[in-house]
Coordinates of C-alpha atoms in Angstrom, one line a residue:
V1 CA 42.0 39.9 -86.8
N2 CA 41.6 36.6 -85.0
I3 CA 41.8 37.3 -81.3
Q4 CA 41.8 34.9 -78.4
I5 CA 39.0 36.2 -76.2
A6 CA 40.2 34.9 -72.9
N7 CA 43.6 36.5 -73.5
F8 CA 42.0 39.8 -74.6
M9 CA 39.9 39.9 -71.5
K10 CA 42.9 39.2 -69.2
K11 CA 44.9 42.0 -70.8
F12 CA 41.9 44.4 -70.6
T13 CA 41.3 43.7 -66.9
D14 CA 45.0 43.9 -66.1
L15 CA 45.0 47.3 -67.7
L16 CA 42.2 48.4 -65.3
E17 CA 43.7 47.0 -62.2
K18 CA 45.5 50.0 -60.9
D19 CA 42.5 52.4 -61.5
S20 CA 40.0 49.9 -60.0
R21 CA 42.2 49.3 -56.9
N22 CA 42.6 53.1 -56.4
R23 CA 38.8 53.4 -56.5
G24 CA 38.3 50.3 -54.3
I25 CA 36.4 48.6 -57.1
K26 CA 36.6 44.8 -57.3
I27 CA 36.6 43.5 -60.9
D28 CA 35.7 39.8 -61.4
C29 CA 36.2 38.5 -64.9
Y30 CA 35.4 35.0 -66.1
T31 CA 35.7 33.7 -69.6
A32 CA 34.0 30.3 -70.1
P33 CA 36.5 27.6 -71.4
E34 CA 34.5 27.0 -74.6
V35 CA 35.0 30.7 -75.7
D36 CA 37.9 30.5 -78.1
A37 CA 38.9 33.0 -80.7
A38 CA 36.9 35.4 -82.9
Q39 CA 37.4 37.5 -85.9
L40 CA 37.3 41.0 -84.3
D41 CA 39.1 44.3 -84.4
P42 CA 40.8 44.3 -81.0
R43 CA 41.0 48.1 -80.9
A44 CA 37.3 48.5 -81.5
L45 CA 36.4 46.0 -78.9
H46 CA 38.8 47.6 -76.5
Q47 CA 37.1 51.0 -77.1
V48 CA 33.7 49.4 -76.4
F49 CA 34.9 47.9 -73.1
L50 CA 36.6 51.1 -72.0
N51 CA 33.3 53.0 -72.5
I52 CA 31.2 50.5 -70.7
V53 CA 33.6 50.0 -67.8
G54 CA 34.2 53.7 -67.6
N55 CA 30.5 54.3 -67.1
A56 CA 30.4 51.5 -64.5
F57 CA 33.3 53.1 -62.6
E58 CA 31.3 56.4 -62.4
A59 CA 28.2 54.6 -61.4
L60 CA 30.1 52.9 -58.5
E61 CA 31.2 56.2 -56.8
N62 CA 30.1 56.2 -53.2
V63 CA 28.7 52.7 -53.4
E64 CA 29.5 50.2 -50.6
K65 CA 31.5 47.2 -51.8
P66 CA 31.7 48.4 -55.5
K67 CA 32.0 45.5 -57.9
I68 CA 32.1 44.9 -61.6
T69 CA 31.5 41.4 -62.9
I70 CA 32.3 40.4 -66.4
R71 CA 31.2 37.1 -67.8
V72 CA 32.1 35.9 -71.3
S73 CA 30.1 32.9 -72.6
K74 CA 29.5 31.2 -75.9
L75 CA 26.1 30.9 -77.5
P76 CA 25.5 29.3 -81.0
N77 CA 27.6 31.5 -83.4
L78 CA 27.8 34.3 -80.8
I79 CA 30.1 35.4 -78.0
R80 CA 28.2 37.1 -75.2
F81 CA 29.8 39.6 -72.8
N82 CA 27.8 40.4 -69.6
I83 CA 29.1 43.4 -67.7
H84 CA 27.3 43.9 -64.4
D85 CA 27.9 46.5 -61.8
N86 CA 26.3 47.1 -58.4
G87 CA 26.3 50.9 -58.9
H88 CA 23.6 53.5 -58.7
G89 CA 21.7 52.3 -61.7
I90 CA 19.8 54.2 -64.4
R91 CA 16.3 55.5 -64.0
E92 CA 13.8 54.0 -66.3
E93 CA 12.9 57.3 -68.0
N94 CA 16.6 57.7 -68.9
L95 CA 17.1 54.1 -70.1
Q96 CA 15.4 54.7 -73.5
D97 CA 17.7 57.7 -74.2
I98 CA 21.1 56.3 -73.3
F99 CA 22.2 55.6 -76.9
R100 CA 21.0 59.0 -78.2
P101 CA 23.9 61.2 -79.2
F102 CA 24.6 63.9 -76.6
F103 CA 22.3 62.5 -74.0
T104 CA 23.9 62.5 -70.6
T105 CA 22.8 62.7 -67.0
K106 CA 26.4 63.5 -65.9
T107 CA 27.8 66.9 -65.0
E108 CA 30.8 66.1 -67.2
G109 CA 30.6 64.0 -70.3
S110 CA 29.7 64.4 -74.0
G111 CA 26.8 61.9 -74.0
L112 CA 28.5 60.2 -77.0
G113 CA 30.1 57.2 -75.3
L114 CA 27.2 54.7 -75.6
N115 CA 26.3 56.1 -79.0
I116 CA 29.8 55.4 -80.2
V117 CA 29.7 51.9 -78.6
Q118 CA 26.5 51.1 -80.5
K119 CA 28.0 52.2 -83.8
I120 CA 31.2 50.2 -83.2
L121 CA 29.1 47.1 -82.4
S122 CA 26.8 47.5 -85.4
R123 CA 29.9 47.6 -87.6
M124 CA 30.8 44.2 -86.0
N125 CA 27.2 43.0 -86.6
G126 CA 26.9 42.9 -82.8
S127 CA 24.3 44.2 -80.4
I128 CA 24.1 45.8 -77.0
K129 CA 21.3 45.7 -74.4
V130 CA 21.3 47.6 -71.2
E131 CA 19.1 46.7 -68.2
S132 CA 19.2 48.7 -65.0
Q133 CA 17.4 49.4 -61.8
P134 CA 18.2 52.4 -59.6
G135 CA 19.9 51.3 -56.5
T136 CA 20.8 47.8 -57.7
G137 CA 23.1 48.5 -60.7
T138 CA 23.3 48.0 -64.4
K139 CA 23.8 44.9 -66.6
V140 CA 25.1 45.4 -70.1
T141 CA 24.8 42.5 -72.5
I142 CA 26.9 42.6 -75.7
D143 CA 26.6 39.9 -78.4
I144 CA 29.1 39.6 -81.1
P145 CA 29.0 37.0 -84.0
E146 CA 31.7 34.5 -83.7
E147 CA 33.2 34.7 -87.2
R148 CA 36.0 32.2 -87.3
C149 CA 39.1 32.4 -89.4
E150 CA 39.5 28.9 -90.9
N151 CA 43.2 29.0 -91.5
G152 CA 44.4 31.0 -88.5

C-alpha cells in the first residue's frame, strides 16, 4: 500500500497522545518535508512503532522530564526513522541479546517484542539498530527502502 509517511506518523502520535499525557511523557515528532510516500504495509509499520514506543514508555518510568523524539528523514532510496528516548537505557551486556526471542529484563513481558519487530522489518527489507547508554536513554534507528508506486 502506498502510504503518506507524514500522515501516518501524525495519526500514530495522535493515537499515543492520551497515554503519553497520562504518563507525563512529551512526544515530539518531526517528519522532514522531503519524506513523501512509500510502499509499506501500514499495519506492520504500526506494529513496529507500537513495540518500540511501548518499550520507550516503560524505560521512561520514574525519569525526570520524560521525552520521546521521533525524526523521520529521507536518505537515498531509504526512509529513516529515529526514535530517541531519555529513559533508563539498556546495559551494554544486554544490548547484544535484545533481539533474541524470549530475552527480557522486565518483570512482565514475553521478550518477543523486538524479535517480532526485527522479523516484520526484514519482511519489508528494512533494518533496525539500537544504541543505548544506561542513564541517558536509547536511540532506535529504523531504515526502510522507499519503494515507490509509479501510478499511485
